[in-house]
PDB file of C-alpha atoms in Angstrom:
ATOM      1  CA  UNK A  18      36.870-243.292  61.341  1.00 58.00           C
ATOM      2  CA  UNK A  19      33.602-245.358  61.674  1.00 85.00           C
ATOM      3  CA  UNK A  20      32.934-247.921  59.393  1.00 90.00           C
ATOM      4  CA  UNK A  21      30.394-250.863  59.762  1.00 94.00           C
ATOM      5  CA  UNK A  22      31.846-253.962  58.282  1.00 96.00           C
ATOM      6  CA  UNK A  23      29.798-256.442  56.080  1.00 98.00           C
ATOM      7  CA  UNK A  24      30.325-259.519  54.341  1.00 98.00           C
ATOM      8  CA  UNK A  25      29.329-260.450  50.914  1.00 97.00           C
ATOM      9  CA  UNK A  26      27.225-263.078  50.300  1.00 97.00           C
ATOM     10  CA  UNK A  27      28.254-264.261  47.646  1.00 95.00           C
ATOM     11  CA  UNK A  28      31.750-266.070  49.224  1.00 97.00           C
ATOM     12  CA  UNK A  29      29.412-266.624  52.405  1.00 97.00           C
ATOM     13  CA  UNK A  30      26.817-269.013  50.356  1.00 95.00           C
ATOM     14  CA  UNK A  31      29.581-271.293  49.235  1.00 96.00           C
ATOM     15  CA  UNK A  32      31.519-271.623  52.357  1.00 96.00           C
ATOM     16  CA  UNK A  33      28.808-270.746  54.785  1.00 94.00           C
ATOM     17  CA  UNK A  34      26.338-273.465  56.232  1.00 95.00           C
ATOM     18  CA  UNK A  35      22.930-273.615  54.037  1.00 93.00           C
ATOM     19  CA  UNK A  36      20.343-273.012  56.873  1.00 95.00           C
ATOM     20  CA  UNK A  37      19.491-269.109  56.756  1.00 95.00           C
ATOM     21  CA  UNK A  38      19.769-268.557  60.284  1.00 96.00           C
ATOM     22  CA  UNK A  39      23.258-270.558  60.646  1.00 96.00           C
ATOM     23  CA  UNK A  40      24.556-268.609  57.972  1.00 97.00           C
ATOM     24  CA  UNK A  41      23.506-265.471  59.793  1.00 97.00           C
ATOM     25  CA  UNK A  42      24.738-266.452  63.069  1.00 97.00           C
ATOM     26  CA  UNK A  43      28.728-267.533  60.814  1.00 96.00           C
ATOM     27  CA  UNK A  44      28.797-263.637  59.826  1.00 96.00           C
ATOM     28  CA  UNK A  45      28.133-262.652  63.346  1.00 97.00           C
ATOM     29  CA  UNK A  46      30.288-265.536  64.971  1.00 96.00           C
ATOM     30  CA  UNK A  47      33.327-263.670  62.414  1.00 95.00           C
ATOM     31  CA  UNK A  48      32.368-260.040  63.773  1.00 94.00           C
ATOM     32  CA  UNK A  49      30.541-259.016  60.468  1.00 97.00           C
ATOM     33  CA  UNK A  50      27.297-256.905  61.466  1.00 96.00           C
ATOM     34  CA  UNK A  51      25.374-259.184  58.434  1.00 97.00           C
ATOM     35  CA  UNK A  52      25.610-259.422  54.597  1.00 98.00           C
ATOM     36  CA  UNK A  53      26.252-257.623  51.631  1.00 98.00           C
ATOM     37  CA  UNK A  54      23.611-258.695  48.886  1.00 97.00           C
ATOM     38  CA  UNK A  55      24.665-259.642  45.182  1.00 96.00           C
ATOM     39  CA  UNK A  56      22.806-262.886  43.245  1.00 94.00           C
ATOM     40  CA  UNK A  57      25.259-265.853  44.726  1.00 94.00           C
ATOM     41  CA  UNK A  58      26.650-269.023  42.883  1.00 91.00           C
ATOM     42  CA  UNK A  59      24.793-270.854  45.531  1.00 90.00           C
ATOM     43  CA  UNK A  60      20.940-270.251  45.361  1.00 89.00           C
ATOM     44  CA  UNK A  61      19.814-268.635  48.498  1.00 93.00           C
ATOM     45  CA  UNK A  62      15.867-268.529  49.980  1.00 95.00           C
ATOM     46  CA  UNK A  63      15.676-264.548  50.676  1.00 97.00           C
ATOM     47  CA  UNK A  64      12.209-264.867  52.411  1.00 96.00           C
ATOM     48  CA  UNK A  65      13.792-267.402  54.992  1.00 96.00           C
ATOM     49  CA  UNK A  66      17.009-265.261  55.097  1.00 97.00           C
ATOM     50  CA  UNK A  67      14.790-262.836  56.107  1.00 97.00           C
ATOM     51  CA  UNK A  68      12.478-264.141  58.931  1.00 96.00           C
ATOM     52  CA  UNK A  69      15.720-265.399  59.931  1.00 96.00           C
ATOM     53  CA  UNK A  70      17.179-262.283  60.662  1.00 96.00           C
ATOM     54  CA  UNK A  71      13.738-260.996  62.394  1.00 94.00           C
ATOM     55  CA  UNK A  72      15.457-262.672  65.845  1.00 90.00           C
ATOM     56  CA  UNK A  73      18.996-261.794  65.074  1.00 96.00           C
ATOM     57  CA  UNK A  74      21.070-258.452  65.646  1.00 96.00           C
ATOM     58  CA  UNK A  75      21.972-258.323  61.648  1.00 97.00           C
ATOM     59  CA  UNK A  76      21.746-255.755  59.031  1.00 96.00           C
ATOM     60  CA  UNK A  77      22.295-255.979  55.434  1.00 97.00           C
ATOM     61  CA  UNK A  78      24.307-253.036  54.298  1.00 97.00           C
ATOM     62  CA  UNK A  79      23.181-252.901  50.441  1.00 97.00           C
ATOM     63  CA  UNK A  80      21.555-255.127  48.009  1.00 98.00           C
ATOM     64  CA  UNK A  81      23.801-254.950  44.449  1.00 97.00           C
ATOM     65  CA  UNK A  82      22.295-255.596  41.010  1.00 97.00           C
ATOM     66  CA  UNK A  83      23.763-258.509  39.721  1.00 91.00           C
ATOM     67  CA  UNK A  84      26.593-259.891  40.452  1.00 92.00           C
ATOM     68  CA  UNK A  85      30.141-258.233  41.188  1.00 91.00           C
ATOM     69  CA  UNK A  86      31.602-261.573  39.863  1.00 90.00           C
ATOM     70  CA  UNK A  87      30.014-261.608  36.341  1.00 88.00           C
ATOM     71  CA  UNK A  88      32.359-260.431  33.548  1.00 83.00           C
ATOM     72  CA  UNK A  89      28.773-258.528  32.085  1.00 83.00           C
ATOM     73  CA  UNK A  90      27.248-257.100  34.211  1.00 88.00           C
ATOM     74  CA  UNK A  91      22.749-257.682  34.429  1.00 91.00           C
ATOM     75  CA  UNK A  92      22.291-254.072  33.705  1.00 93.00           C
ATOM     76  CA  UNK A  93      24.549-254.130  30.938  1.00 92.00           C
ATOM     77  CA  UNK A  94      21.135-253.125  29.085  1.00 94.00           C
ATOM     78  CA  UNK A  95      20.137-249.637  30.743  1.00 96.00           C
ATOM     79  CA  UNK A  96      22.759-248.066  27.830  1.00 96.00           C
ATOM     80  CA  UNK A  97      21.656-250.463  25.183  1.00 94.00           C
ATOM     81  CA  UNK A  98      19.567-249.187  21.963  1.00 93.00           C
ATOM     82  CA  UNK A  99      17.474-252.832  21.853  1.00 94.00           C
ATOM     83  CA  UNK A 100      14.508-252.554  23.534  1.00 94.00           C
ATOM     84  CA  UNK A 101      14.652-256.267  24.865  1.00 95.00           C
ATOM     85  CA  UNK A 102      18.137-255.722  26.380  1.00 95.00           C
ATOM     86  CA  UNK A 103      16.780-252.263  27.982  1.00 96.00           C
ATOM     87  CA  UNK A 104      13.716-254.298  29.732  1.00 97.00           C
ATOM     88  CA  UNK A 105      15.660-257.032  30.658  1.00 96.00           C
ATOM     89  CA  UNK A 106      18.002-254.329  32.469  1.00 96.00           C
ATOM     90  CA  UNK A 107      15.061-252.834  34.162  1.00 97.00           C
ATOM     91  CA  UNK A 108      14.060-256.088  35.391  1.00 97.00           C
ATOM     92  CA  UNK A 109      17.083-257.052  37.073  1.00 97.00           C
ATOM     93  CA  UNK A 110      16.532-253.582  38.924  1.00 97.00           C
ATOM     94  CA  UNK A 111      13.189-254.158  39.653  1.00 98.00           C
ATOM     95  CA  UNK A 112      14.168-257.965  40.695  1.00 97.00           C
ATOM     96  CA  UNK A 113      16.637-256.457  43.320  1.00 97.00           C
ATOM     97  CA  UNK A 114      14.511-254.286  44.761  1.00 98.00           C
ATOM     98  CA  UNK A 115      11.706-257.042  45.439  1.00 97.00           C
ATOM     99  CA  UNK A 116      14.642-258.755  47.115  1.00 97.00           C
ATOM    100  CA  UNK A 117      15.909-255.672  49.096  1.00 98.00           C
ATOM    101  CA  UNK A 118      12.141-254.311  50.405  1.00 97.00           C
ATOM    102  CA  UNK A 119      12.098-258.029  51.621  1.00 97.00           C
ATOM    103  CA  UNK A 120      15.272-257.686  53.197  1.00 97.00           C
ATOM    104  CA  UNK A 121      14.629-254.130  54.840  1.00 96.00           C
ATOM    105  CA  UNK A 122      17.499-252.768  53.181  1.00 96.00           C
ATOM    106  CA  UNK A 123      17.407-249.416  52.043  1.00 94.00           C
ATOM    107  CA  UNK A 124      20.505-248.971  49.437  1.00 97.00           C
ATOM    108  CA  UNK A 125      20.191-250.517  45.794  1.00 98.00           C
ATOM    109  CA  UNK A 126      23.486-250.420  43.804  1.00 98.00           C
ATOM    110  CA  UNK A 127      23.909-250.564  39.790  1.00 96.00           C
ATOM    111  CA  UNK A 128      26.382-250.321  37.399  1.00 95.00           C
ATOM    112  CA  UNK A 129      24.774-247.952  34.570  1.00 94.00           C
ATOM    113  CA  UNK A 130      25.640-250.109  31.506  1.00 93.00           C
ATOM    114  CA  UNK A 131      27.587-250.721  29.075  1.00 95.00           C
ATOM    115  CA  UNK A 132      28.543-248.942  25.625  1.00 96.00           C
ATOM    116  CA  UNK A 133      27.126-250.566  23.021  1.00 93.00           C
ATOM    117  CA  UNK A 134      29.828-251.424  20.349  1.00 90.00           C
ATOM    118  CA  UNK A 135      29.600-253.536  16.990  1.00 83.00           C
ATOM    119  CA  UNK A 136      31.826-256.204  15.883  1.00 76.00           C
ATOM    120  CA  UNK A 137      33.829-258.319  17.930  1.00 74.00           C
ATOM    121  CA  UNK A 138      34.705-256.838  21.740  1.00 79.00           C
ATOM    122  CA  UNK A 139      38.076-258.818  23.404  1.00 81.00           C
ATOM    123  CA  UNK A 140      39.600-257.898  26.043  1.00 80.00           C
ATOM    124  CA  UNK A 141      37.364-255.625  28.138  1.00 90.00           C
ATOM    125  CA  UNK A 142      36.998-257.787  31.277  1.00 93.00           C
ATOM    126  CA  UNK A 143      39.595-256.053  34.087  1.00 94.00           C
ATOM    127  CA  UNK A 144      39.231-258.628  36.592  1.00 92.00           C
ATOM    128  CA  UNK A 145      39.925-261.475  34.080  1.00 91.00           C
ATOM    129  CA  UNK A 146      42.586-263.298  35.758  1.00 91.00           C
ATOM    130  CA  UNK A 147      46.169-263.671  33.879  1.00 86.00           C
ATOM    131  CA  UNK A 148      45.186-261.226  31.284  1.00 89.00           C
ATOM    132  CA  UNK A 149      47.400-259.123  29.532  1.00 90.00           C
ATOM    133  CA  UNK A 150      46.439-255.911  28.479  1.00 92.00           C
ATOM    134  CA  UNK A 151      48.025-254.769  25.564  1.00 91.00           C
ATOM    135  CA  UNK A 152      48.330-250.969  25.118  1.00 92.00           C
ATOM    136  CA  UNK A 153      47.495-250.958  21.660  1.00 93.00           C
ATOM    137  CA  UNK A 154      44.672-253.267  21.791  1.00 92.00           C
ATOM    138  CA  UNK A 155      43.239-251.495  24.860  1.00 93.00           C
ATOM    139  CA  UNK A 156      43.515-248.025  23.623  1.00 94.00           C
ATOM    140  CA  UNK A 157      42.113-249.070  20.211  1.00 93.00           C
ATOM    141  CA  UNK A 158      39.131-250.895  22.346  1.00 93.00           C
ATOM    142  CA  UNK A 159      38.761-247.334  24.376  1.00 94.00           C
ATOM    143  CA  UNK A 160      38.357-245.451  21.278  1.00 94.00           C
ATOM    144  CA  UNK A 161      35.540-247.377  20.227  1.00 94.00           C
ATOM    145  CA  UNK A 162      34.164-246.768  23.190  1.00 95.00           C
ATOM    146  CA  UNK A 163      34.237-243.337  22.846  1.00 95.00           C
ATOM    147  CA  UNK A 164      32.540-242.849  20.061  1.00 94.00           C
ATOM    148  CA  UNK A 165      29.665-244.435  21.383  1.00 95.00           C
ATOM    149  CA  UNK A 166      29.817-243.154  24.848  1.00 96.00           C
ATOM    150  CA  UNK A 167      27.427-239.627  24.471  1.00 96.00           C
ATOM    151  CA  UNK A 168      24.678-241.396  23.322  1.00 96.00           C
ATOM    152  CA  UNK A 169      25.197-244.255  25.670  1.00 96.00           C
ATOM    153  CA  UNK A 170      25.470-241.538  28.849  1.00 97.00           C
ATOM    154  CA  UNK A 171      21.938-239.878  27.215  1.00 96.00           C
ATOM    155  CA  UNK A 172      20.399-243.130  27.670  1.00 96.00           C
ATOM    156  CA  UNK A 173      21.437-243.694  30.723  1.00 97.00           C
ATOM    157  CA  UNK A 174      20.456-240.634  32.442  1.00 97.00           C
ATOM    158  CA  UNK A 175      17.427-241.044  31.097  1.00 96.00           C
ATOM    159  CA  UNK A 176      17.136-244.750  32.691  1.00 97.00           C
ATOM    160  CA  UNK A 177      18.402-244.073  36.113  1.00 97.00           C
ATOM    161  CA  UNK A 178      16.242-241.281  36.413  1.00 97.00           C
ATOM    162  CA  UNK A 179      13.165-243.258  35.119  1.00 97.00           C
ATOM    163  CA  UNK A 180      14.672-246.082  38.026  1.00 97.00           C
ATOM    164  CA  UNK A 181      14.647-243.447  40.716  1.00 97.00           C
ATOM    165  CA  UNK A 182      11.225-242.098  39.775  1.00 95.00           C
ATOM    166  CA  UNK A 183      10.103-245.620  40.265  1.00 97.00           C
ATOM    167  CA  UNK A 184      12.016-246.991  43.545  1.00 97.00           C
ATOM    168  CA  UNK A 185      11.043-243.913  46.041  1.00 96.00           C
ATOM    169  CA  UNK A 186      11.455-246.155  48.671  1.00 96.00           C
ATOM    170  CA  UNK A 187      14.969-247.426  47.968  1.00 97.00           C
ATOM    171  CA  UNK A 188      18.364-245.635  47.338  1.00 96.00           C
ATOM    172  CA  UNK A 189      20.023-245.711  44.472  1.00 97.00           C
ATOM    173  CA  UNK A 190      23.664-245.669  44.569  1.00 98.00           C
ATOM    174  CA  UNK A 191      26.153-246.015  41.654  1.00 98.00           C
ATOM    175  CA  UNK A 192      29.133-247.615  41.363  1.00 97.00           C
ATOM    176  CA  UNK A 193      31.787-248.786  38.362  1.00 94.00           C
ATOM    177  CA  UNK A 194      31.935-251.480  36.289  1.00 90.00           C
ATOM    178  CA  UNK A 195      34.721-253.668  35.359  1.00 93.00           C
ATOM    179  CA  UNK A 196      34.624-253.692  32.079  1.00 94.00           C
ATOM    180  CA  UNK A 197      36.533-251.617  29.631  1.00 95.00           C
ATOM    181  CA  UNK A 198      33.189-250.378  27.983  1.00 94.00           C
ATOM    182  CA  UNK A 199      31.284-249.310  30.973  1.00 95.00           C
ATOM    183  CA  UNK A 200      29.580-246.391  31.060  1.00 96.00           C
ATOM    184  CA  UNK A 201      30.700-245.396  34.413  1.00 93.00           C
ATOM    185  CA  UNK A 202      34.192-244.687  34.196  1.00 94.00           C
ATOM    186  CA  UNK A 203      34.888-241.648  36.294  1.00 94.00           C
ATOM    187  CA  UNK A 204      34.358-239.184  33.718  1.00 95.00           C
ATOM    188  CA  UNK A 205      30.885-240.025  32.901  1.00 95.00           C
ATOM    189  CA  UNK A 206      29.971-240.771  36.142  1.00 96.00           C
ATOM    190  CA  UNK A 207      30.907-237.416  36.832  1.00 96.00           C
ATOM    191  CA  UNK A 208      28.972-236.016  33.834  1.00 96.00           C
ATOM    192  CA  UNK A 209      25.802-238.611  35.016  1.00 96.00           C
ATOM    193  CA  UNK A 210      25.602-236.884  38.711  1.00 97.00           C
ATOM    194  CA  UNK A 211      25.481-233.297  37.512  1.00 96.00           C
ATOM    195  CA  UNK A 212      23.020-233.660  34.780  1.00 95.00           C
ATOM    196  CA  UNK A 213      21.078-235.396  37.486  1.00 95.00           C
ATOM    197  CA  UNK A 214      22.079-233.614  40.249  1.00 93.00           C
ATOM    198  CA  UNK A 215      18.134-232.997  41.661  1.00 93.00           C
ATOM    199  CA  UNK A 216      17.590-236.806  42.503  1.00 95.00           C
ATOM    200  CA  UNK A 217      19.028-238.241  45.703  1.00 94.00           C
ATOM    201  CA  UNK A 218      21.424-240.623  43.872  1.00 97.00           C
ATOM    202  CA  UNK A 219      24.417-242.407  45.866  1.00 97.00           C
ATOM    203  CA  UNK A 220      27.861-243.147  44.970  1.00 98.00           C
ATOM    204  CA  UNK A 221      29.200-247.150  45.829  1.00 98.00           C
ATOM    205  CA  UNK A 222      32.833-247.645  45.742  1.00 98.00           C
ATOM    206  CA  UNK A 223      34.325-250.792  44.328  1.00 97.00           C
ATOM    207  CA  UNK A 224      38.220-250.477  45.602  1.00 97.00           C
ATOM    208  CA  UNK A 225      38.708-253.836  43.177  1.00 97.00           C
ATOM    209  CA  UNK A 226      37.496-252.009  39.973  1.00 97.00           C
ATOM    210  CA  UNK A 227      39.117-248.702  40.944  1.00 97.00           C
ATOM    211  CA  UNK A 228      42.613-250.427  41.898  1.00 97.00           C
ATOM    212  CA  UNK A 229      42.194-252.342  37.945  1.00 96.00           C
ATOM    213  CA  UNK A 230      41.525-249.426  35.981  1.00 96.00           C
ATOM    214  CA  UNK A 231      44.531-247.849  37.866  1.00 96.00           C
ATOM    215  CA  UNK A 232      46.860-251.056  37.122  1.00 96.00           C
ATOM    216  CA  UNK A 233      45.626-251.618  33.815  1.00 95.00           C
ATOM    217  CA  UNK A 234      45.102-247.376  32.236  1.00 95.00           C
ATOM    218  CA  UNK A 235      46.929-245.506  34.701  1.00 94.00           C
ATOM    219  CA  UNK A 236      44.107-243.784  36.482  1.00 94.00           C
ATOM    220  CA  UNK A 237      44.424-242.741  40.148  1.00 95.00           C
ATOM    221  CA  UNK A 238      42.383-245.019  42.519  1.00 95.00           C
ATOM    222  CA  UNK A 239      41.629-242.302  44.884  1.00 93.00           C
ATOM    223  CA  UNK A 240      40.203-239.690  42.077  1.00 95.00           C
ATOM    224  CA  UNK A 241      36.967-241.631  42.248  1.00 96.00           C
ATOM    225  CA  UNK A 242      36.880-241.163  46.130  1.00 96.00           C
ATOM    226  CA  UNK A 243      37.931-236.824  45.069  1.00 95.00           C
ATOM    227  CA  UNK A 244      35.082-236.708  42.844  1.00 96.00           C
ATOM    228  CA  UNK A 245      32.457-238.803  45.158  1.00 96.00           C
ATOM    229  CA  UNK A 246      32.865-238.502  48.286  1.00 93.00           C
ATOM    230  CA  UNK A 247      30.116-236.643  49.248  1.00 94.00           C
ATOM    231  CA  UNK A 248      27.575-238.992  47.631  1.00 96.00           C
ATOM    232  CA  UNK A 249      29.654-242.260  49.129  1.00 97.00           C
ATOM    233  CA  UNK A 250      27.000-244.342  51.015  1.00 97.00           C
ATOM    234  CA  UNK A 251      29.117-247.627  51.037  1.00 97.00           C
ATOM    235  CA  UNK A 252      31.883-249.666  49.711  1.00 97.00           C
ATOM    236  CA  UNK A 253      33.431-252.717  48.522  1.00 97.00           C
ATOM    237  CA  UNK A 254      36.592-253.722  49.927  1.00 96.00           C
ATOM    238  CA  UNK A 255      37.706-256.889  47.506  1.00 96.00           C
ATOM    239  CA  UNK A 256      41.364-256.199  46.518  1.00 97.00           C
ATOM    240  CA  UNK A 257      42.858-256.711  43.062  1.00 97.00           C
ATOM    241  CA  UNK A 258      46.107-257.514  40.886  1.00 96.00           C
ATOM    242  CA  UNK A 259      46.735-259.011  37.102  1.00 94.00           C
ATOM    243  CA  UNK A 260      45.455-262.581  39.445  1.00 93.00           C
ATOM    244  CA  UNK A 261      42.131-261.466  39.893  1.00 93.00           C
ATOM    245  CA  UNK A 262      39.581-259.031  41.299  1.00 96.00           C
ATOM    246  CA  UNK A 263      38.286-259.637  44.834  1.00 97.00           C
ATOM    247  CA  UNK A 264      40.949-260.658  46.828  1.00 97.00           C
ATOM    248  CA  UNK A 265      42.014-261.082  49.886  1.00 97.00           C
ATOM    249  CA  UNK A 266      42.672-257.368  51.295  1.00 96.00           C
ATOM    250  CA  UNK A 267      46.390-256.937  51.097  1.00 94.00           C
ATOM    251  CA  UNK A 268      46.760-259.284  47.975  1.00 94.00           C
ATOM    252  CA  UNK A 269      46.665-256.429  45.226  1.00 95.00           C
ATOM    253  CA  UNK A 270      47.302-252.565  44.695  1.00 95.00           C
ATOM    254  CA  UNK A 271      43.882-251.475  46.626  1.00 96.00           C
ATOM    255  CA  UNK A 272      44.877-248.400  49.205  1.00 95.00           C
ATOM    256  CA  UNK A 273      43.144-249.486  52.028  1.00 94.00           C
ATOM    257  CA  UNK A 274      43.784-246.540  54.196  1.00 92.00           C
ATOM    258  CA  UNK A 275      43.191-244.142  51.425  1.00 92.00           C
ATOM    259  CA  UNK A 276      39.388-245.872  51.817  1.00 94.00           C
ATOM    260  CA  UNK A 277      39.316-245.475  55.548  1.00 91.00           C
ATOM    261  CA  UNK A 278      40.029-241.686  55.250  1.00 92.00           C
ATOM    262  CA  UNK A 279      36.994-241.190  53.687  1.00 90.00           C
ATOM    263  CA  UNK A 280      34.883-242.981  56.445  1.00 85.00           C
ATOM    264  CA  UNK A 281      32.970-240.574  58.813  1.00 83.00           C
ATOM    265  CA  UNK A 282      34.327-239.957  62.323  1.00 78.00           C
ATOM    266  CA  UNK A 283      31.152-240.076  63.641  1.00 73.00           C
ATOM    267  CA  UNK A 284      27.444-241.419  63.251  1.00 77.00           C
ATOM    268  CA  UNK A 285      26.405-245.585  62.263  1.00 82.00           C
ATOM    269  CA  UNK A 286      29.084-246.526  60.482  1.00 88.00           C
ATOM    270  CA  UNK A 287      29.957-246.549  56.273  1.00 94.00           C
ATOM    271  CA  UNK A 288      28.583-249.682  55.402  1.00 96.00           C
ATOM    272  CA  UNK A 289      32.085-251.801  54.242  1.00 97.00           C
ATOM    273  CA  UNK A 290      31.305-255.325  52.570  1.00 98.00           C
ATOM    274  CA  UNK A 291      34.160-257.692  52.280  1.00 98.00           C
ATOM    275  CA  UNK A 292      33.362-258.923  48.620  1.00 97.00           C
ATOM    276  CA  UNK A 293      35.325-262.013  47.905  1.00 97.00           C
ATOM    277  CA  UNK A 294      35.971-264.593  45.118  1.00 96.00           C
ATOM    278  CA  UNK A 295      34.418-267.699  45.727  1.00 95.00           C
ATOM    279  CA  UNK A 296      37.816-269.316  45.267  1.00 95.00           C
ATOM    280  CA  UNK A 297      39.532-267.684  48.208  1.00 96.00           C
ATOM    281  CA  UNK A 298      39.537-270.063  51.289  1.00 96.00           C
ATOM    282  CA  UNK A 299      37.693-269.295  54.527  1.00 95.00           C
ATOM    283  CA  UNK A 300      41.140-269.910  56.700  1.00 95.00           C
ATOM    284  CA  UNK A 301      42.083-266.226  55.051  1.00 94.00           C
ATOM    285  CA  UNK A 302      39.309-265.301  56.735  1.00 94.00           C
ATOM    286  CA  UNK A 303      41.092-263.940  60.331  1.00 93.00           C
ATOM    287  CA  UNK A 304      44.014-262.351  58.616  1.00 93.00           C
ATOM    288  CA  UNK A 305      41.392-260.247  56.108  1.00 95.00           C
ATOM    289  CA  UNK A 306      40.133-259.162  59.387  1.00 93.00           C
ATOM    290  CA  UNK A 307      43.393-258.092  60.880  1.00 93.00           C
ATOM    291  CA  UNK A 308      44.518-256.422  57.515  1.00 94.00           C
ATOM    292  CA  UNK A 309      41.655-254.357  57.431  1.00 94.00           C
ATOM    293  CA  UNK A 310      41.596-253.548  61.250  1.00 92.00           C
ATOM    294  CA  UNK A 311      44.829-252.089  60.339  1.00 92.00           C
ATOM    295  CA  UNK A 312      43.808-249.765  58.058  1.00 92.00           C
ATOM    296  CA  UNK A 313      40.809-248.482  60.350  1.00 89.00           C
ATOM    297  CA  UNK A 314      38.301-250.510  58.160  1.00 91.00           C
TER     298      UNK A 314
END
């Protein structure tokens, strides 16, 4: 299996060195081929990250709209029925793809949205750490999601392929969200790709959010790697328990070598970002390596 293996820069900008081309040369020096792209706790100058990589051998594998980290996500909007939340959704799209043309980086990844419910919503974040999902209280939060979910899918499609229309230049690849109400739980995502089936969209796996919605509903992990696999341009190899999303590989219920079974034997290499909680420490750093050299990733 050949994967290329990224790191994400959002652990990188807090424990990495400031200076754009010293944090380049810190992903090379720990035998990533460059960066995975999500907005960062730590501000970072994209233009300089960019002429900094114009002397260095690095590539980054995908830029993400908004952040992996954030309980809601910044295109929680593309399913929304206020027109203010839909344009601020499309401008966090458009806002990432300034930032990946800049980069030279081909791949744009969203979450389509989330289900817009009224009343009070508790409880839908899966990577909230120490949470305890109820059965009752998630199946009753579900439900509500359900009956909104049709006309939140209908304004989705209708979004992404407005976004597509749009970005010719970039590919758009989608990917699961870790909340309760997303849009995109394998079902719909499902139903998204075939009603657009004539646009060149992409599938991202998140292992984290898969591994969570198996933990926390039940749902095989690997089902979303059945159904996608022939649109999978890239992944996101954070793992996850009831302590957390986007842990150290090895620390939760994430199938690592189910992952690297879907990476191609041949050609460039699946682009693979290590996406990582700010709060793990960089000495994990050589044994994440090792775990995922393990599992052919």
């Amino acid at each position: 299996m050949r994967v290329k293996r990224f790191l994400g820069v959002a652990w990188a900008s807090v424990h990495g060195p400031h200076d754009p081309q010293r944090l380049l040369v810190s992903a090379l020096e720990a035998k990533f081929a460059g960066f995975g792209i999500s907005p960062p706790p730590r501000s970072v100058d994209w233009a300089a990250l960019a002429r900094a990589a114009a002397d260095l051998p690095v590539e980054f594998a995908a830029v993400r709209v908004g952040s992996p980290m954030a309980e809601v996500s910044a295109t929680a909007g593309l399913a929304a029925v206020q027109t203010g939340e839909v344009e601020a959704a499309r401008r966090a799209v458009h806002q990432a793809a300034a930032t990946a043309r800049l980069l030279g980086c081909p791949t744009l990844v969203l979450e389509p949205g989330l289900v817009p419910l009224l009343g009070v919503v508790e409880g839908e974040d899966l990577g909230e750490p120490g949470r305890r999902f109820v059965p009752e209280a998630t199946q009753a939060l579900l439900a509500r999601r359900k009956a909104g979910r049709n006309a939140a899918l209908e304004r989705v499609c209708r979004e992404v392929h407005g976004l597509v229309r749009a970005l010719p230049d970039l590919r758009l690849a989608l990917t699961g969200g870790r909340s309760l109400r997303a849009v995109a739980d394998r079902a719909a995502l499902e139903d998204l790709f075939a009603d657009l089936r004539a646009l060149p969209l992409g599938y991202w796996h998140d292992a984290a959010v898969a591994a969570r919605r198996e933990q926390v509903l039940g749902e095989p992990q690997g089902a979303w790697l059945e159904a996608f696999g022939p649109r999978l341009v890239g992944m996101s190899l954070g793992d996850a328990s009831p302590d957390g999303m986007y842990l150290p590989p090895g620390a939760g219920g994430v199938d690592y070598s189910s992952l690297a079974s879907y990476a191609p034997r041949s050609g460039p290499g699946l682009p693979a970002v290590l996406e990582l909680d700010p709060a793990v420490p960089p000495s994990e750093l050589p044994g994440m390596r090792s775990c995922l050299a393990r599992h052919g990733l």
